[in-house]
């Protein structure tokens, strides 16, 4: 079965360090999502891409977070500088989204996440 | 702003029982609704997706219904098993932005042998 792959699975680093999380979406999916999950806030959408173009990043703190998709097989989420409040599990998901009103969406497929701890 | 609520937050049942999980949303102008399962330390696995024009979807022992007018969806699990223990989340996709979903906080289900 095709899977969304995220690396690293775990990351512990000190405040102020740069953190880069990577995601390999499922081949053929046209939409890639980045989510953050915490006990307090639940699952939040940070940003997503349609055909590699950023469509909405309103959920991200712009001053320290950046998301890119340099090619169809790689999406990255970067935090610089990192802060303790960024500690969370970050999920990447991909899907085949039909962007027309009458068309059907396909389910999103999630990776296993990157568990990030900022000390 | 769409808000998604799942009640109860936690549920414990004996094995074999049929159960219903609830999801409610405030804006009925949705594109679709998905139910996901999340196991500890894992990502979300899609269980069922209901398009806005549909009323229900079934997969094995799972049946999800959608009532857009009342802003409600239910996930029915028949003959529950210990392996069904997980957190179940519903997510609503926005009518004007099909890629953007709002998630509920989930219901944590424990099925006791």
PDB file of C-alpha atoms in Angstrom, chain A residues 3 9 31 33 35 37 40-43 45 48 55-56 58 91 97-113 115, chain B residues 30-32 34 36 38 40-49 51-52 87 89 91 93-105:
ATOM      1  CA  UNK A   3       2.041   5.533   2.321  1.00  0.00           C
ATOM      2  CA  UNK A   9       9.886  10.412  13.561  1.00  0.00           C
ATOM      3  CA  UNK A  31      -2.749  18.128  -2.371  1.00  0.00           C
ATOM      4  CA  UNK A  33      -1.314  19.196   4.077  1.00  0.00           C
ATOM      5  CA  UNK A  35      -1.081  19.657  10.564  1.00  0.00           C
ATOM      6  CA  UNK A  37      -1.541  18.149  17.018  1.00  0.00           C
ATOM      7  CA  UNK A  40      -4.590  21.603  24.220  1.00  0.00           C
ATOM      8  CA  UNK A  41      -5.454  22.591  20.646  1.00  0.00           C
ATOM      9  CA  UNK A  42      -6.192  19.273  19.003  1.00  0.00           C
ATOM     10  CA  UNK A  43      -5.444  18.937  15.302  1.00  0.00           C
ATOM     11  CA  UNK A  45      -4.202  22.816   9.821  1.00  0.00           C
ATOM     12  CA  UNK A  48      -1.465  23.067   2.362  1.00  0.00           C
ATOM     13  CA  UNK A  55      -2.725  27.571  -1.274  1.00  0.00           C
ATOM     14  CA  UNK A  56      -3.275  28.500   2.337  1.00  0.00           C
ATOM     15  CA  UNK A  58      -2.975  31.068   7.393  1.00  0.00           C
ATOM     16  CA  UNK A  91       1.556  15.444  10.599  1.00  0.00           C
ATOM     17  CA  UNK A  97      -8.749  16.674  -3.930  1.00  0.00           C
ATOM     18  CA  UNK A  98     -11.212  17.428  -6.707  1.00  0.00           C
ATOM     19  CA  UNK A  99     -11.322  21.197  -6.699  1.00  0.00           C
ATOM     20  CA  UNK A 100     -14.550  21.461  -8.655  1.00  0.00           C
ATOM     21  CA  UNK A 101     -17.804  21.906  -6.773  1.00  0.00           C
ATOM     22  CA  UNK A 102     -19.546  18.848  -8.165  1.00  0.00           C
ATOM     23  CA  UNK A 103     -16.619  16.494  -8.028  1.00  0.00           C
ATOM     24  CA  UNK A 104     -15.681  14.075  -5.261  1.00  0.00           C
ATOM     25  CA  UNK A 105     -12.807  14.171  -2.857  1.00  0.00           C
ATOM     26  CA  UNK A 106     -10.754  11.212  -1.875  1.00  0.00           C
ATOM     27  CA  UNK A 107      -9.753  10.552   1.733  1.00  0.00           C
ATOM     28  CA  UNK A 108      -6.649  12.171   3.125  1.00  0.00           C
ATOM     29  CA  UNK A 109      -3.774   9.826   3.925  1.00  0.00           C
ATOM     30  CA  UNK A 110      -1.693  10.717   6.960  1.00  0.00           C
ATOM     31  CA  UNK A 111       1.906   9.972   7.807  1.00  0.00           C
ATOM     32  CA  UNK A 112       2.870   8.769  11.279  1.00  0.00           C
ATOM     33  CA  UNK A 113       4.037  12.226  12.283  1.00  0.00           C
ATOM     34  CA  UNK A 115       7.105  14.187  17.456  1.00  0.00           C
TER      35      UNK A 115
ATOM     36  CA  UNK B  30     -19.873  21.448   3.931  1.00  0.00           C
ATOM     37  CA  UNK B  31     -18.166  19.667   1.066  1.00  0.00           C
ATOM     38  CA  UNK B  32     -17.755  16.343   2.810  1.00  0.00           C
ATOM     39  CA  UNK B  34     -14.679  12.149   7.132  1.00  0.00           C
ATOM     40  CA  UNK B  36     -10.765   8.913  11.076  1.00  0.00           C
ATOM     41  CA  UNK B  38      -6.013   7.347  15.412  1.00  0.00           C
ATOM     42  CA  UNK B  40      -1.502   5.958  20.001  1.00  0.00           C
ATOM     43  CA  UNK B  41       1.685   7.283  18.426  1.00  0.00           C
ATOM     44  CA  UNK B  42       0.280   6.961  14.926  1.00  0.00           C
ATOM     45  CA  UNK B  43      -1.228   9.129  12.276  1.00  0.00           C
ATOM     46  CA  UNK B  44      -4.878   9.216  11.297  1.00  0.00           C
ATOM     47  CA  UNK B  45      -6.435   6.503   9.190  1.00  0.00           C
ATOM     48  CA  UNK B  46      -9.474   7.388   7.135  1.00  0.00           C
ATOM     49  CA  UNK B  47     -12.433   5.114   7.873  1.00  0.00           C
ATOM     50  CA  UNK B  48     -15.308   6.601   5.910  1.00  0.00           C
ATOM     51  CA  UNK B  49     -15.862   9.656   3.748  1.00  0.00           C
ATOM     52  CA  UNK B  51     -19.892  13.468   0.334  1.00  0.00           C
ATOM     53  CA  UNK B  52     -22.258  16.332   1.079  1.00  0.00           C
ATOM     54  CA  UNK B  87      -9.453   7.708  19.187  1.00  0.00           C
ATOM     55  CA  UNK B  89     -12.058  11.935  14.925  1.00  0.00           C
ATOM     56  CA  UNK B  91     -13.420  16.214  10.047  1.00  0.00           C
ATOM     57  CA  UNK B  93     -14.380  19.937   4.685  1.00  0.00           C
ATOM     58  CA  UNK B  94     -15.487  23.451   3.817  1.00  0.00           C
ATOM     59  CA  UNK B  95     -17.903  24.061   0.970  1.00  0.00           C
ATOM     60  CA  UNK B  96     -15.981  27.005  -0.443  1.00  0.00           C
ATOM     61  CA  UNK B  97     -12.551  25.483   0.122  1.00  0.00           C
ATOM     62  CA  UNK B  98     -12.528  21.769  -0.451  1.00  0.00           C
ATOM     63  CA  UNK B  99      -8.980  21.321   0.794  1.00  0.00           C
ATOM     64  CA  UNK B 100      -9.563  22.837   4.214  1.00  0.00           C
ATOM     65  CA  UNK B 101     -10.911  20.588   6.939  1.00  0.00           C
ATOM     66  CA  UNK B 102     -11.866  21.329  10.529  1.00  0.00           C
ATOM     67  CA  UNK B 103     -11.346  18.473  12.963  1.00  0.00           C
ATOM     68  CA  UNK B 104     -13.149  17.612  16.169  1.00  0.00           C
ATOM     69  CA  UNK B 105     -11.164  16.758  19.287  1.00  0.00           C
TER      70      UNK B 105
END
